[in-house]
Phi, psi and omega in degrees: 000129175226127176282137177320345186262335150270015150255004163277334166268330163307302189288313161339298190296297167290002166282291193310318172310281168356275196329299169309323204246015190006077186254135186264180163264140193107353182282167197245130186219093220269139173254103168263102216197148162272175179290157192184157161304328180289347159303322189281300171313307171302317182298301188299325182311311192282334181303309153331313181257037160036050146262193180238130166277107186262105163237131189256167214234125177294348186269348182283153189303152168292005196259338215266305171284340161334292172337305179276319184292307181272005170261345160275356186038060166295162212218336192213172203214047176331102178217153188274168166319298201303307184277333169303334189262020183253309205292348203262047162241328166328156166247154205195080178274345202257312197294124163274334179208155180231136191227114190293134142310343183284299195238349160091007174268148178290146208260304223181126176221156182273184198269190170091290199276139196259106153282129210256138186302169179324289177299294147025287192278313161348290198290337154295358196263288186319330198294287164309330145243086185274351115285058154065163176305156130216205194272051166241000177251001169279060213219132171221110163280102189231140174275106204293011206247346189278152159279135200231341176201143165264141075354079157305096201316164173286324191084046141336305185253019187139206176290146194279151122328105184282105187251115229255158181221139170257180153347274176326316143251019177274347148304344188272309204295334162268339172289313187298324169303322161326304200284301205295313173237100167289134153231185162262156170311132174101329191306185199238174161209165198213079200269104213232331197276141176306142151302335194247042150255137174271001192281326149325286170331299154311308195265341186236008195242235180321275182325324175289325160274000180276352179260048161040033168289143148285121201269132174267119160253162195248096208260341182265194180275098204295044149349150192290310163321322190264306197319256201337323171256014160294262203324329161306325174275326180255004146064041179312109168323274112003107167228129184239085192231176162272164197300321192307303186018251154304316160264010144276306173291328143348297186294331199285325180233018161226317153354297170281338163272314191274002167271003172285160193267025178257322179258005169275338185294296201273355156294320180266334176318099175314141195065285188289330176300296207280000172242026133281313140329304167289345176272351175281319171304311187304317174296305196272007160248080124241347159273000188231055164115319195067033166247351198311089178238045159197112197245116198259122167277155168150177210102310172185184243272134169267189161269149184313305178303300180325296172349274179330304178317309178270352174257273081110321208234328196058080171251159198289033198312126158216124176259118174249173167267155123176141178243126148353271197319349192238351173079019014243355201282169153198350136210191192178165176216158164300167154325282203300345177254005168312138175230156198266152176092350190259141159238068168065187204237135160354122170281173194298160176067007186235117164237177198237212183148146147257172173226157211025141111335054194298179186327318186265033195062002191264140192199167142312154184264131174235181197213165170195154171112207200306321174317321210293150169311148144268010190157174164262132182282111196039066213195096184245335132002259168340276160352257161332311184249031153246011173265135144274162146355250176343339179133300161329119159268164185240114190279008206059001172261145194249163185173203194204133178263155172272173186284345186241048173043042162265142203262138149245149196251139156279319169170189191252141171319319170282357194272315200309106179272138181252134185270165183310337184233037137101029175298134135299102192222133175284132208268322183331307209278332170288326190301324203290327189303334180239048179257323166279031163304139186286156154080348169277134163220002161211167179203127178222115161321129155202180189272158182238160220254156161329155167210123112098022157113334203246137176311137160215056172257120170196158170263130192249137180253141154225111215250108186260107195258176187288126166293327181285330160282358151288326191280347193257328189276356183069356165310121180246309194244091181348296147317344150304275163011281174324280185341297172270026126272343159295309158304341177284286185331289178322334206270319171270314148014136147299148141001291182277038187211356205271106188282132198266320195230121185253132181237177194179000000 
């Protein structure tokens, strides 16, 4: 456990490394880790001495970060025992030094550098403060204009991406969280999201701390069982998480109450709905703790019913935009201004647009302002086409803005099937119509492609499903199963939205 003041003293000891190991400003100094406190502390340490913080996602191949650690020409290495014991057969010829994350000792230095020993920086801390640190020495001068962090995308869409950030918008990006969820000093938080994602970084990070939350980090793996007594013990003001979450507890526990057909008749029921609702909200907020009064989303698409569930109840809902490339927000709304289906209105300093327009107003989304990136680090290429002419960045997601600017995203461009007589059809909107199917746990649409020279445009459903929950259901044959959920769907469906092909 570390108190604010001791981490002003961790980062003091580690600037005297820097110093010693002769990291200038502006050197690139990569963290590879699972989350832990010393993620944090070591993140602000390099930010503080205006060096550039390069994060890297711990789950990447020891071979895939070698890589990324000499395509970023990191100069220094944080990395944790998990990763250390895949990466130190790598050759990481570009790094002067390496440093554990567990205590901040050195792993591995090149030779001509000495990283000075424990005692060493002790006796420099005493030399410089010989009545001790306090906050009047607690002064950091940073150019909010300097690149300040590269982010490596997972590469989803290819080979990962150096998404380069300045100051400014990691300034931006906690005051508009600041405006959208105010809290206060002392509240708890439970930072459960990769740190070296940025939507983790922000939401479970940087923001809780610039208010004085005390941050809980979540050193394991978030399984519902390890999620669930976290949150029973710090009892987290916040949870900032992605939609599987909430809809694995959905599925698990109100799934099976709200499909009997006594409480689906009394859902709607004047007088008895609101003392049913409520008792659905005190459960899922007694499951992330019972202090919960902002439960914040994003990454990707929630599902509609869950949705539908949770506004239903006035469980405290916030759905965001955000991309890498914007550090992530871009856009969000409070709970109380949620609108559904929506993922909030522009954050300050930031604004949307679409380009070109079709009838119904749908286009790509394209953004601008502080948030925005300044590049793929040395990838100008990239670069260069994810910007217009104009200034716009292009986010690659198609959608529509409201009349009080609010975005819903419809889908991803690449995603996107053009029907035979020229229909847009989102593969997204069919996946959310069958996403609450019992016994489903991932579901993804595409067009399915030409064999053997001869056309196979139809739309293929593809289904990964729970076994174990088939197996409590007597279900022997998966595909059957499905299979007539798919025909309820197909039965209402436009022509052209009509999935032709089912796979399980």
């Amino acid at each position: 456990t570390y108190q604010y003041k001791d981490v002003a003293r961790i980062i003091e000891k580690l600037h005297i490394i820097f110093e010693q190991s002769d990291i200038k400003k502006g050197d690139k100094i990569a963290i590879a880790s699972r989350n832990c406190a010393n993620w944090a502390v070591a993140y602000l340490a390099i930010a503080t001495y205006e060096a550039v913080v390069v994060s890297i996602l711990q789950d990447f191949k020891a071979t895939d970060i070698a890589k990324l650690l000499e395509h970023s020409d990191s100069k220094m290495l944080f990395v944790g025992p998990y990763v250390w014991r895949e990466l130190q057969e790598e050759k990481l010829d570009s790094l002067s030094v390496i440093l554990s994350m567990v205590d901040f000792s050195p792993l591995r230095s090149q030779d001509g550098i000495v990283v000075p020993s424990r005692e060493d920086v002790d006796a420099i801390m005493k030399e410089k403060y010989p009545n001790g640190m306090t906050s009047d020495n607690v002064q950091y001068s940073v150019n909010p204009d300097d690149l300040a962090l590269i982010n490596y995308t997972s590469g989803s869409t290819g080979s990962p991406k150096g998404v380069m950030l300045n100051g400014r918008s990691l300034s931006n990006n906690v005051e508009a969280a600041m405006l959208i969820l105010p809290v206060e000093p002392g509240q708890r938080v439970v930072s459960m999201l990769p740190l070296a994602h940025s939507f983790g970084q922000l939401a479970d990070f940087l923001y809780p701390i610039c208010v004085g939350t005390h941050v809980h980090f979540l050193t394991k793996s978030p399984t519902p069982s390890v999620l669930l007594k976290a949150m029973a013990d710090v009892k987290p003001f916040m949870v900032a998480t992605v939609p599987l979450v909430i809809e694995k507890i959905h599925k698990k526990k109100l799934d099976p109450l709200l499909s009997k057909p006594v409480l689906k008749f009394c859902w709607y029921m004047p007088g008895v709905m609101n003392l049913i609702r409520g008792h659905v909200k005190k459960s899922l907020v007694k499951a992330f703790g019972g202090q919960v009064r902002y439960f914040l989303c994003g990454g990707a698409a929630m599902s509609p019913t869950v949705e539908k569930c949770l506004m239903d109840v006035h469980f405290p809902l916030s759905i965001g935009f955000g991309m890498t490339e914007c550090g992530p927000l871009v856009s969000g709304n409070p709970p109380k201004y949620f609108k559904r289906r929506s993922c909030g209105a522009p954050v300050p300093n930031m604004e949307a647009k679409i380009d070109n327009p079709d009838s119904k107003g749908e286009g790509e989304i394209l953004v601008r302002g502080e948030n925005v990136m300044l590049g793929y680090y040395k990838n100008d290429e990239a670069t260069q086409a994810a910007f217009t002419e104009d200034g716009w960045m292009r986010t690659g997601d198609l959608g529509y803005i409201d009349k009080k600017k609010n975005i819903f995203i419809r889908g991803r461009i690449k995603s996107m099937i053009l029907g035979a007589s020229g229909q847009n059809i989102y593969p997204e909107e069919i996946e959310d119509a069958l996403s609450a199917t019992p016994g489903l746990v991932d579901i993804v649409v595409y067009e399915g492609k030409s064999r053997r020279g001869i056309a196979f445009n139809t739309i293929v459903c593809e289904i990964y499903p729970d076994k174990t929950v088939l197996e409590e259901k007597g279900i022997t044959d998966a595909h059957a199963y499905f299979q007539k959920f798919v025909n309820e769907y197909n039965k209402t469906a436009v022509p052209y939205k009509k999935i032709g092909l089912l796979r399980v």
